[in-house]
Amino acid sequence: MDTSNKVILTVACTGAWPQKSDTPYIPLTPQEEADEIVRCADAGASIAHIHVRDDAFKASMDFDKFAETVRLVRARSNIVLNLTTSGGLGLSDEVRMRPFQELRPEMASFDAGTMNWAHTTIFENSPSFLEKLAVSMAECKVTPEFEIFDAGMIYNVLYYIKKGLITHRPHFQFVLGAPGGMTAEVKNMMFLHEVCEDNLGSNFTWSALGIGKGHLPIIYAALALGGHVRVGMEDNIFYRKGQLAKSNVEFVERVRRTVTEIEKTIATPDETRSILGLHVDSPAIA
Ligand code: ZN
């Protein structure tokens, strides 16, 4: 299959932080999120990156909420599932890993380092956690998506590759514009891409997202450079300045229009599985 003109489009519908008071359109319950993911899949999204909330709609790694969301989506859609391992702060390693260990999505996020978050708290991904995460994801045949907030995080991934803990061809998600990480500027994205190329040649895949006003420049530059892209209310609740997105579908449709204009197409979930070399024998949850 020639996949050279395919763009993998990830949608992150919910995230950890936005509340209904920020935007009434954010899906928060498992049913709301599953419905939104199915709508995004119907509009062409390739991958759903999933967070869940607790009963007070706060950031959470509640296993039952993940299980329900995954069950509801799998019943209605073939979209690739990517579960977060960073759904809250200060949680135990076991709580962070249980959803992918038991639900076996094809992908899960791997935040490749620790950083100060918004000048208020620590986004903690300790060396011991990252080693455990690498080993467990390999055992579970869940492909890591290496979320890169800063250049040093790429070097952490390279270290684990050298150590033999990561054997799957790495797939990076450049997360630009998070408070405490690299800003959402095209020059930063190009630098991260260059670091990957210098160290891995063409033996990696990558995607990018921009939070805030860098959202569109990052998407357009990623597409121009041959990368994949992520959109969704986890990263941006505004469709454009002063205008809330009424649905994550709006973001999906905008990328689909853009991709079409540059003579590319959005990868279907099965094409995404092929491009990223995902394990397709993940057991379905009952
Ligand atoms: Zn996330």
PDB file of C-alpha atoms and ligand atoms in Angstrom:
ATOM      1  CA  MET A   1       0.000   0.000   0.000  1.00  0.00           C
ATOM      2  CA  ASP A   2       1.400   3.385  -0.950  1.00  0.00           C
ATOM      3  CA  THR A   3       0.833   5.538   2.096  1.00  0.00           C
ATOM      4  CA  SER A   4       3.191   8.374   1.204  1.00  0.00           C
ATOM      5  CA  ASN A   5       0.360  10.842   0.643  1.00  0.00           C
ATOM      6  CA  LYS A   6      -1.576   9.829   3.753  1.00  0.00           C
ATOM      7  CA  VAL A   7      -1.952  12.086   6.772  1.00  0.00           C
ATOM      8  CA  ILE A   8      -2.805  10.550  10.126  1.00  0.00           C
ATOM      9  CA  LEU A   9      -5.263  12.806  11.917  1.00  0.00           C
ATOM     10  CA  THR A  10      -5.538  12.370  15.666  1.00  0.00           C
ATOM     11  CA  VAL A  11      -8.412  13.966  17.510  1.00  0.00           C
ATOM     12  CA  ALA A  12      -8.149  14.647  21.254  1.00  0.00           C
ATOM     13  CA  CYS A  13     -11.750  15.435  22.122  1.00  0.00           C
ATOM     14  CA  THR A  14     -11.691  15.921  25.881  1.00  0.00           C
ATOM     15  CA  GLY A  15      -8.266  16.318  27.491  1.00  0.00           C
ATOM     16  CA  ALA A  16      -7.707  16.868  31.169  1.00  0.00           C
ATOM     17  CA  TRP A  17      -8.563  20.488  31.794  1.00  0.00           C
ATOM     18  CA  PRO A  18     -11.429  22.201  29.916  1.00  0.00           C
ATOM     19  CA  GLN A  19     -14.696  22.403  31.836  1.00  0.00           C
ATOM     20  CA  LYS A  20     -18.245  23.141  30.690  1.00  0.00           C
ATOM     21  CA  SER A  21     -17.703  26.619  32.148  1.00  0.00           C
ATOM     22  CA  ASP A  22     -14.885  27.105  29.600  1.00  0.00           C
ATOM     23  CA  THR A  23     -16.880  25.729  26.712  1.00  0.00           C
ATOM     24  CA  PRO A  24     -20.310  24.112  26.846  1.00  0.00           C
ATOM     25  CA  TYR A  25     -19.296  21.955  23.882  1.00  0.00           C
ATOM     26  CA  ILE A  26     -16.610  19.875  25.615  1.00  0.00           C
ATOM     27  CA  PRO A  27     -17.599  16.204  25.912  1.00  0.00           C
ATOM     28  CA  LEU A  28     -16.939  14.979  29.458  1.00  0.00           C
ATOM     29  CA  THR A  29     -18.889  11.811  30.290  1.00  0.00           C
ATOM     30  CA  PRO A  30     -17.969   8.492  28.629  1.00  0.00           C
ATOM     31  CA  GLN A  31     -21.178   8.647  26.596  1.00  0.00           C
ATOM     32  CA  GLU A  32     -20.574  12.229  25.470  1.00  0.00           C
ATOM     33  CA  GLU A  33     -16.975  11.494  24.581  1.00  0.00           C
ATOM     34  CA  ALA A  34     -17.785   8.264  22.739  1.00  0.00           C
ATOM     35  CA  ASP A  35     -20.511   9.999  20.733  1.00  0.00           C
ATOM     36  CA  GLU A  36     -18.077  12.783  19.841  1.00  0.00           C
ATOM     37  CA  ILE A  37     -15.326  10.339  18.846  1.00  0.00           C
ATOM     38  CA  VAL A  38     -17.727   8.450  16.581  1.00  0.00           C
ATOM     39  CA  ARG A  39     -18.769  11.725  14.934  1.00  0.00           C
ATOM     40  CA  CYS A  40     -15.088  12.608  14.419  1.00  0.00           C
ATOM     41  CA  ALA A  41     -14.377   9.134  13.004  1.00  0.00           C
ATOM     42  CA  ASP A  42     -17.277   9.552  10.595  1.00  0.00           C
ATOM     43  CA  ALA A  43     -15.755  12.901   9.566  1.00  0.00           C
ATOM     44  CA  GLY A  44     -12.448  11.145   8.845  1.00  0.00           C
ATOM     45  CA  ALA A  45     -10.330  11.123  12.019  1.00  0.00           C
ATOM     46  CA  SER A  46      -7.773   8.307  12.169  1.00  0.00           C
ATOM     47  CA  ILE A  47      -6.962   8.101  15.890  1.00  0.00           C
ATOM     48  CA  ALA A  48      -8.833   9.084  19.051  1.00  0.00           C
ATOM     49  CA  HIS A  49      -6.601  10.204  21.944  1.00  0.00           C
ATOM     50  CA  ILE A  50      -8.661   9.600  25.071  1.00  0.00           C
ATOM     51  CA  HIS A  51      -8.736  11.168  28.526  1.00  0.00           C
ATOM     52  CA  VAL A  52     -11.523  10.637  31.045  1.00  0.00           C
ATOM     53  CA  ARG A  53     -12.929  12.693  33.907  1.00  0.00           C
ATOM     54  CA  ASP A  54     -14.185  11.669  37.337  1.00  0.00           C
ATOM     55  CA  ASP A  55     -17.757  12.265  38.489  1.00  0.00           C
ATOM     56  CA  ALA A  56     -16.864  15.884  39.279  1.00  0.00           C
ATOM     57  CA  PHE A  57     -15.418  16.170  35.732  1.00  0.00           C
ATOM     58  CA  LYS A  58     -11.890  16.650  37.034  1.00  0.00           C
ATOM     59  CA  ALA A  59      -8.802  15.092  35.383  1.00  0.00           C
ATOM     60  CA  SER A  60      -8.752  11.414  36.205  1.00  0.00           C
ATOM     61  CA  MET A  61      -7.308   7.973  35.460  1.00  0.00           C
ATOM     62  CA  ASP A  62     -10.507   6.261  36.665  1.00  0.00           C
ATOM     63  CA  PHE A  63     -10.318   2.799  35.176  1.00  0.00           C
ATOM     64  CA  ASP A  64     -14.064   2.270  34.929  1.00  0.00           C
ATOM     65  CA  LYS A  65     -14.497   5.504  32.961  1.00  0.00           C
ATOM     66  CA  PHE A  66     -11.817   4.391  30.502  1.00  0.00           C
ATOM     67  CA  ALA A  67     -13.407   0.959  30.189  1.00  0.00           C
ATOM     68  CA  GLU A  68     -16.827   2.433  29.494  1.00  0.00           C
ATOM     69  CA  THR A  69     -15.512   4.954  26.967  1.00  0.00           C
ATOM     70  CA  VAL A  70     -13.482   2.313  25.134  1.00  0.00           C
ATOM     71  CA  ARG A  71     -16.419  -0.114  25.096  1.00  0.00           C
ATOM     72  CA  LEU A  72     -18.796   2.510  23.729  1.00  0.00           C
ATOM     73  CA  VAL A  73     -16.394   3.561  20.962  1.00  0.00           C
ATOM     74  CA  ARG A  74     -15.389   0.041  19.959  1.00  0.00           C
ATOM     75  CA  ALA A  75     -19.025  -0.946  19.590  1.00  0.00           C
ATOM     76  CA  ARG A  76     -19.519   1.707  16.917  1.00  0.00           C
ATOM     77  CA  SER A  77     -16.198   2.580  15.318  1.00  0.00           C
ATOM     78  CA  ASN A  78     -12.985   1.151  13.911  1.00  0.00           C
ATOM     79  CA  ILE A  79     -10.982   4.271  14.879  1.00  0.00           C
ATOM     80  CA  VAL A  80      -7.543   3.637  16.407  1.00  0.00           C
ATOM     81  CA  LEU A  81      -7.589   4.179  20.170  1.00  0.00           C
ATOM     82  CA  ASN A  82      -4.806   5.966  22.018  1.00  0.00           C
ATOM     83  CA  LEU A  83      -5.301   6.168  25.794  1.00  0.00           C
ATOM     84  CA  THR A  84      -3.488   8.730  27.880  1.00  0.00           C
ATOM     85  CA  THR A  85      -1.211   7.638  30.709  1.00  0.00           C
ATOM     86  CA  SER A  86      -1.206  11.189  32.096  1.00  0.00           C
ATOM     87  CA  GLY A  87      -4.779  11.838  33.086  1.00  0.00           C
ATOM     88  CA  GLY A  88      -4.002  13.474  36.407  1.00  0.00           C
ATOM     89  CA  LEU A  89      -1.190  14.659  38.626  1.00  0.00           C
ATOM     90  CA  GLY A  90       0.350  12.791  41.538  1.00  0.00           C
ATOM     91  CA  LEU A  91      -1.079   9.377  40.629  1.00  0.00           C
ATOM     92  CA  SER A  92       0.734   6.079  41.162  1.00  0.00           C
ATOM     93  CA  ASP A  93       2.504   4.363  38.289  1.00  0.00           C
ATOM     94  CA  GLU A  94       0.060   1.463  38.518  1.00  0.00           C
ATOM     95  CA  VAL A  95      -3.004   3.694  38.231  1.00  0.00           C
ATOM     96  CA  ARG A  96      -1.508   5.420  35.196  1.00  0.00           C
ATOM     97  CA  MET A  97      -0.730   2.146  33.423  1.00  0.00           C
ATOM     98  CA  ARG A  98      -3.809   0.068  34.237  1.00  0.00           C
ATOM     99  CA  PRO A  99      -6.082   1.374  31.454  1.00  0.00           C
ATOM    100  CA  PHE A 100      -3.753   0.367  28.608  1.00  0.00           C
ATOM    101  CA  GLN A 101      -2.683  -2.825  30.376  1.00  0.00           C
ATOM    102  CA  GLU A 102      -6.234  -4.103  30.699  1.00  0.00           C
ATOM    103  CA  LEU A 103      -8.077  -2.448  27.823  1.00  0.00           C
ATOM    104  CA  ARG A 104      -5.327  -2.982  25.247  1.00  0.00           C
ATOM    105  CA  PRO A 105      -5.815   0.018  22.974  1.00  0.00           C
ATOM    106  CA  GLU A 106      -3.464  -0.039  20.020  1.00  0.00           C
ATOM    107  CA  MET A 107      -1.646   3.029  21.335  1.00  0.00           C
ATOM    108  CA  ALA A 108      -1.054   4.937  24.562  1.00  0.00           C
ATOM    109  CA  SER A 109       0.744   8.166  25.334  1.00  0.00           C
ATOM    110  CA  PHE A 110       4.304   8.108  26.693  1.00  0.00           C
ATOM    111  CA  ASP A 111       5.292  11.508  28.068  1.00  0.00           C
ATOM    112  CA  ALA A 112       9.022  11.312  27.684  1.00  0.00           C
ATOM    113  CA  GLY A 113      10.192  13.478  30.587  1.00  0.00           C
ATOM    114  CA  THR A 114       9.307  15.658  33.543  1.00  0.00           C
ATOM    115  CA  MET A 115       8.683  19.392  33.408  1.00  0.00           C
ATOM    116  CA  ASN A 116       7.245  22.240  35.427  1.00  0.00           C
ATOM    117  CA  TRP A 117       3.625  22.744  34.386  1.00  0.00           C
ATOM    118  CA  ALA A 118       2.183  26.241  34.217  1.00  0.00           C
ATOM    119  CA  HIS A 119       4.625  27.497  36.886  1.00  0.00           C
ATOM    120  CA  THR A 120       2.477  25.802  39.495  1.00  0.00           C
ATOM    121  CA  THR A 121       3.109  22.090  39.593  1.00  0.00           C
ATOM    122  CA  ILE A 122       5.299  19.245  38.351  1.00  0.00           C
ATOM    123  CA  PHE A 123       4.299  17.128  35.382  1.00  0.00           C
ATOM    124  CA  GLU A 124       6.093  14.098  36.690  1.00  0.00           C
ATOM    125  CA  ASN A 125       7.400  11.284  34.518  1.00  0.00           C
ATOM    126  CA  SER A 126      10.262   9.882  36.535  1.00  0.00           C
ATOM    127  CA  PRO A 127      13.015   7.718  35.063  1.00  0.00           C
ATOM    128  CA  SER A 128      11.682   4.676  36.920  1.00  0.00           C
ATOM    129  CA  PHE A 129       8.159   5.304  35.607  1.00  0.00           C
ATOM    130  CA  LEU A 130       9.343   5.693  32.028  1.00  0.00           C
ATOM    131  CA  GLU A 131      11.330   2.455  32.210  1.00  0.00           C
ATOM    132  CA  LYS A 132       8.313   0.614  33.595  1.00  0.00           C
ATOM    133  CA  LEU A 133       6.096   2.192  30.970  1.00  0.00           C
ATOM    134  CA  ALA A 134       8.381   1.148  28.108  1.00  0.00           C
ATOM    135  CA  VAL A 135       8.569  -2.441  29.349  1.00  0.00           C
ATOM    136  CA  SER A 136       4.854  -2.750  30.034  1.00  0.00           C
ATOM    137  CA  MET A 137       3.782  -1.246  26.716  1.00  0.00           C
ATOM    138  CA  ALA A 138       6.041  -3.659  24.847  1.00  0.00           C
ATOM    139  CA  GLU A 139       4.633  -6.591  26.823  1.00  0.00           C
ATOM    140  CA  CYS A 140       1.073  -5.466  26.156  1.00  0.00           C
ATOM    141  CA  LYS A 141       1.785  -4.788  22.458  1.00  0.00           C
ATOM    142  CA  VAL A 142       0.552  -1.239  22.904  1.00  0.00           C
ATOM    143  CA  THR A 143       2.467   1.191  20.701  1.00  0.00           C
ATOM    144  CA  PRO A 144       3.772   4.253  22.542  1.00  0.00           C
ATOM    145  CA  GLU A 145       3.132   7.718  21.219  1.00  0.00           C
ATOM    146  CA  PHE A 146       6.081   9.700  22.516  1.00  0.00           C
ATOM    147  CA  GLU A 147       4.731  13.078  23.522  1.00  0.00           C
ATOM    148  CA  ILE A 148       7.548  15.596  23.195  1.00  0.00           C
ATOM    149  CA  PHE A 149       7.136  18.899  25.053  1.00  0.00           C
ATOM    150  CA  ASP A 150      10.801  19.851  24.909  1.00  0.00           C
ATOM    151  CA  ALA A 151      13.881  18.728  22.965  1.00  0.00           C
ATOM    152  CA  GLY A 152      15.403  16.841  25.891  1.00  0.00           C
ATOM    153  CA  MET A 153      12.481  14.442  25.792  1.00  0.00           C
ATOM    154  CA  ILE A 154      13.594  13.172  22.386  1.00  0.00           C
ATOM    155  CA  TYR A 155      16.972  12.340  23.882  1.00  0.00           C
ATOM    156  CA  ASN A 156      15.229  10.421  26.655  1.00  0.00           C
ATOM    157  CA  VAL A 157      13.491   8.302  23.996  1.00  0.00           C
ATOM    158  CA  LEU A 158      16.817   7.784  22.207  1.00  0.00           C
ATOM    159  CA  TYR A 159      18.299   6.605  25.513  1.00  0.00           C
ATOM    160  CA  TYR A 160      15.594   3.979  25.954  1.00  0.00           C
ATOM    161  CA  ILE A 161      16.046   2.849  22.356  1.00  0.00           C
ATOM    162  CA  LYS A 162      19.779   2.464  22.976  1.00  0.00           C
ATOM    163  CA  LYS A 163      19.072   0.568  26.163  1.00  0.00           C
ATOM    164  CA  GLY A 164      16.844  -1.830  24.238  1.00  0.00           C
ATOM    165  CA  LEU A 165      13.676  -0.941  26.126  1.00  0.00           C
ATOM    166  CA  ILE A 166      12.069   0.507  23.008  1.00  0.00           C
ATOM    167  CA  THR A 167      12.255  -1.672  19.931  1.00  0.00           C
ATOM    168  CA  HIS A 168       9.251  -0.425  17.961  1.00  0.00           C
ATOM    169  CA  ARG A 169       9.956   2.293  15.380  1.00  0.00           C
ATOM    170  CA  PRO A 170       9.233   5.442  17.393  1.00  0.00           C
ATOM    171  CA  HIS A 171       6.227   7.635  16.724  1.00  0.00           C
ATOM    172  CA  PHE A 172       6.529  11.144  18.148  1.00  0.00           C
ATOM    173  CA  GLN A 173       3.850  13.685  18.935  1.00  0.00           C
ATOM    174  CA  PHE A 174       5.379  17.178  19.193  1.00  0.00           C
ATOM    175  CA  VAL A 175       3.246  18.964  21.781  1.00  0.00           C
ATOM    176  CA  LEU A 176       3.932  22.668  21.301  1.00  0.00           C
ATOM    177  CA  GLY A 177       2.522  25.501  23.349  1.00  0.00           C
ATOM    178  CA  ALA A 178       1.919  23.684  26.635  1.00  0.00           C
ATOM    179  CA  PRO A 179       2.638  25.932  29.633  1.00  0.00           C
ATOM    180  CA  GLY A 180       6.231  25.052  30.558  1.00  0.00           C
ATOM    181  CA  GLY A 181       7.113  23.356  27.281  1.00  0.00           C
ATOM    182  CA  MET A 182       8.389  24.685  23.960  1.00  0.00           C
ATOM    183  CA  THR A 183       6.203  27.349  22.408  1.00  0.00           C
ATOM    184  CA  ALA A 184       3.980  26.672  19.407  1.00  0.00           C
ATOM    185  CA  GLU A 185       6.318  28.185  16.837  1.00  0.00           C
ATOM    186  CA  VAL A 186       7.218  26.594  13.549  1.00  0.00           C
ATOM    187  CA  LYS A 187      10.951  26.998  14.176  1.00  0.00           C
ATOM    188  CA  ASN A 188      10.611  24.865  17.321  1.00  0.00           C
ATOM    189  CA  MET A 189       8.779  22.137  15.452  1.00  0.00           C
ATOM    190  CA  MET A 190      11.412  22.154  12.725  1.00  0.00           C
ATOM    191  CA  PHE A 191      14.151  21.826  15.311  1.00  0.00           C
ATOM    192  CA  LEU A 192      12.461  18.829  16.953  1.00  0.00           C
ATOM    193  CA  HIS A 193      12.010  17.231  13.553  1.00  0.00           C
ATOM    194  CA  GLU A 194      15.677  17.828  12.773  1.00  0.00           C
ATOM    195  CA  VAL A 195      16.798  16.214  16.041  1.00  0.00           C
ATOM    196  CA  CYS A 196      14.768  13.122  15.154  1.00  0.00           C
ATOM    197  CA  GLU A 197      16.145  13.006  11.623  1.00  0.00           C
ATOM    198  CA  ASP A 198      19.742  13.506  12.760  1.00  0.00           C
ATOM    199  CA  ASN A 199      19.475  10.606  15.163  1.00  0.00           C
ATOM    200  CA  LEU A 200      17.032   8.248  13.487  1.00  0.00           C
ATOM    201  CA  GLY A 201      17.278   8.985   9.782  1.00  0.00           C
ATOM    202  CA  SER A 202      13.908   8.139   8.327  1.00  0.00           C
ATOM    203  CA  ASN A 203      13.258   5.455  10.931  1.00  0.00           C
ATOM    204  CA  PHE A 204      10.535   7.301  12.810  1.00  0.00           C
ATOM    205  CA  THR A 205       7.121   8.851  12.277  1.00  0.00           C
ATOM    206  CA  TRP A 206       5.864  12.074  13.754  1.00  0.00           C
ATOM    207  CA  SER A 207       2.884  14.283  14.318  1.00  0.00           C
ATOM    208  CA  ALA A 208       2.481  17.750  15.791  1.00  0.00           C
ATOM    209  CA  LEU A 209      -0.028  19.930  17.556  1.00  0.00           C
ATOM    210  CA  GLY A 210      -0.043  23.572  18.526  1.00  0.00           C
ATOM    211  CA  ILE A 211      -1.890  24.975  21.509  1.00  0.00           C
ATOM    212  CA  GLY A 212      -3.299  28.494  21.206  1.00  0.00           C
ATOM    213  CA  LYS A 213      -2.492  30.921  18.431  1.00  0.00           C
ATOM    214  CA  GLY A 214       0.185  28.637  16.980  1.00  0.00           C
ATOM    215  CA  HIS A 215      -2.414  25.967  16.288  1.00  0.00           C
ATOM    216  CA  LEU A 216      -2.850  26.547  12.574  1.00  0.00           C
ATOM    217  CA  PRO A 217       0.757  27.475  11.690  1.00  0.00           C
ATOM    218  CA  ILE A 218       1.922  24.244  13.335  1.00  0.00           C
ATOM    219  CA  ILE A 219      -0.636  22.190  11.416  1.00  0.00           C
ATOM    220  CA  TYR A 220       0.190  23.774   8.083  1.00  0.00           C
ATOM    221  CA  ALA A 221       3.944  23.466   8.638  1.00  0.00           C
ATOM    222  CA  ALA A 222       3.639  19.843   9.789  1.00  0.00           C
ATOM    223  CA  LEU A 223       1.682  19.001   6.656  1.00  0.00           C
ATOM    224  CA  ALA A 224       4.248  20.791   4.501  1.00  0.00           C
ATOM    225  CA  LEU A 225       7.077  18.838   6.128  1.00  0.00           C
ATOM    226  CA  GLY A 226       5.336  15.500   5.646  1.00  0.00           C
ATOM    227  CA  GLY A 227       4.205  15.046   9.237  1.00  0.00           C
ATOM    228  CA  HIS A 228       0.919  13.992  10.753  1.00  0.00           C
ATOM    229  CA  VAL A 229      -1.300  16.226  12.870  1.00  0.00           C
ATOM    230  CA  ARG A 230      -3.492  16.356  15.973  1.00  0.00           C
ATOM    231  CA  VAL A 231      -6.473  18.564  16.687  1.00  0.00           C
ATOM    232  CA  GLY A 232      -9.184  18.736  19.335  1.00  0.00           C
ATOM    233  CA  MET A 233     -10.473  20.474  22.407  1.00  0.00           C
ATOM    234  CA  GLU A 234      -7.721  18.999  24.584  1.00  0.00           C
ATOM    235  CA  ASP A 235      -5.458  21.499  22.819  1.00  0.00           C
ATOM    236  CA  ASN A 236      -7.794  24.262  21.639  1.00  0.00           C
ATOM    237  CA  ILE A 237     -11.360  25.100  22.546  1.00  0.00           C
ATOM    238  CA  PHE A 238     -11.488  28.009  20.082  1.00  0.00           C
ATOM    239  CA  TYR A 239     -12.037  27.336  16.399  1.00  0.00           C
ATOM    240  CA  ARG A 240     -10.734  30.818  15.661  1.00  0.00           C
ATOM    241  CA  LYS A 241     -10.100  33.908  17.769  1.00  0.00           C
ATOM    242  CA  GLY A 242     -13.163  34.628  19.871  1.00  0.00           C
ATOM    243  CA  GLN A 243     -15.196  31.736  18.458  1.00  0.00           C
ATOM    244  CA  LEU A 244     -15.565  28.503  20.388  1.00  0.00           C
ATOM    245  CA  ALA A 245     -15.602  25.291  18.384  1.00  0.00           C
ATOM    246  CA  LYS A 246     -19.088  23.838  18.659  1.00  0.00           C
ATOM    247  CA  SER A 247     -17.733  20.344  18.094  1.00  0.00           C
ATOM    248  CA  ASN A 248     -14.416  18.572  17.641  1.00  0.00           C
ATOM    249  CA  VAL A 249     -15.765  17.674  14.207  1.00  0.00           C
ATOM    250  CA  GLU A 250     -15.115  21.270  13.108  1.00  0.00           C
ATOM    251  CA  PHE A 251     -11.378  20.789  13.682  1.00  0.00           C
ATOM    252  CA  VAL A 252     -11.396  17.448  11.869  1.00  0.00           C
ATOM    253  CA  GLU A 253     -13.215  18.908   8.898  1.00  0.00           C
ATOM    254  CA  ARG A 254     -10.842  21.880   8.644  1.00  0.00           C
ATOM    255  CA  VAL A 255      -7.819  19.573   8.445  1.00  0.00           C
ATOM    256  CA  ARG A 256      -9.594  17.345   5.956  1.00  0.00           C
ATOM    257  CA  ARG A 257     -10.261  20.330   3.690  1.00  0.00           C
ATOM    258  CA  THR A 258      -6.642  21.492   3.991  1.00  0.00           C
ATOM    259  CA  VAL A 259      -5.237  18.038   3.310  1.00  0.00           C
ATOM    260  CA  THR A 260      -7.430  17.695   0.243  1.00  0.00           C
ATOM    261  CA  GLU A 261      -6.180  21.023  -1.101  1.00  0.00           C
ATOM    262  CA  ILE A 262      -2.570  19.787  -0.993  1.00  0.00           C
ATOM    263  CA  GLU A 263      -3.426  16.569  -2.856  1.00  0.00           C
ATOM    264  CA  LYS A 264      -3.160  14.320   0.176  1.00  0.00           C
ATOM    265  CA  THR A 265      -5.801  12.281   2.006  1.00  0.00           C
ATOM    266  CA  ILE A 266      -6.490  11.475   5.628  1.00  0.00           C
ATOM    267  CA  ALA A 267      -5.400   7.951   6.548  1.00  0.00           C
ATOM    268  CA  THR A 268      -8.216   5.587   7.433  1.00  0.00           C
ATOM    269  CA  PRO A 269      -7.836   3.746  10.735  1.00  0.00           C
ATOM    270  CA  ASP A 270      -6.590   0.637   8.886  1.00  0.00           C
ATOM    271  CA  GLU A 271      -4.103   2.681   6.849  1.00  0.00           C
ATOM    272  CA  THR A 272      -2.962   4.215  10.146  1.00  0.00           C
ATOM    273  CA  ARG A 273      -2.403   0.732  11.572  1.00  0.00           C
ATOM    274  CA  SER A 274      -0.268  -0.075   8.555  1.00  0.00           C
ATOM    275  CA  ILE A 275       1.752   3.181   8.604  1.00  0.00           C
ATOM    276  CA  LEU A 276       2.509   2.987  12.320  1.00  0.00           C
ATOM    277  CA  GLY A 277       2.916  -0.801  12.444  1.00  0.00           C
ATOM    278  CA  LEU A 278       0.304  -1.161  15.151  1.00  0.00           C
ATOM    279  CA  HIS A 279      -0.625  -4.520  16.550  1.00  0.00           C
ATOM    280  CA  VAL A 280      -4.003  -5.354  15.128  1.00  0.00           C
ATOM    281  CA  ASP A 281      -4.647  -8.358  17.317  1.00  0.00           C
ATOM    282  CA  SER A 282      -5.425  -6.333  20.424  1.00  0.00           C
ATOM    283  CA  PRO A 283      -8.155  -8.252  22.201  1.00  0.00           C
ATOM    284  CA  ALA A 284     -11.544  -6.562  22.231  1.00  0.00           C
ATOM    285  CA  ILE A 285     -12.998  -5.811  25.625  1.00  0.00           C
ATOM    286  CA  ALA A 286     -16.150  -7.759  26.419  1.00  0.00           C
TER     287      ALA A 286
HETATM  288 ZN    ZN B   1      -3.606  13.940  26.301  1.00  0.00          ZN
END
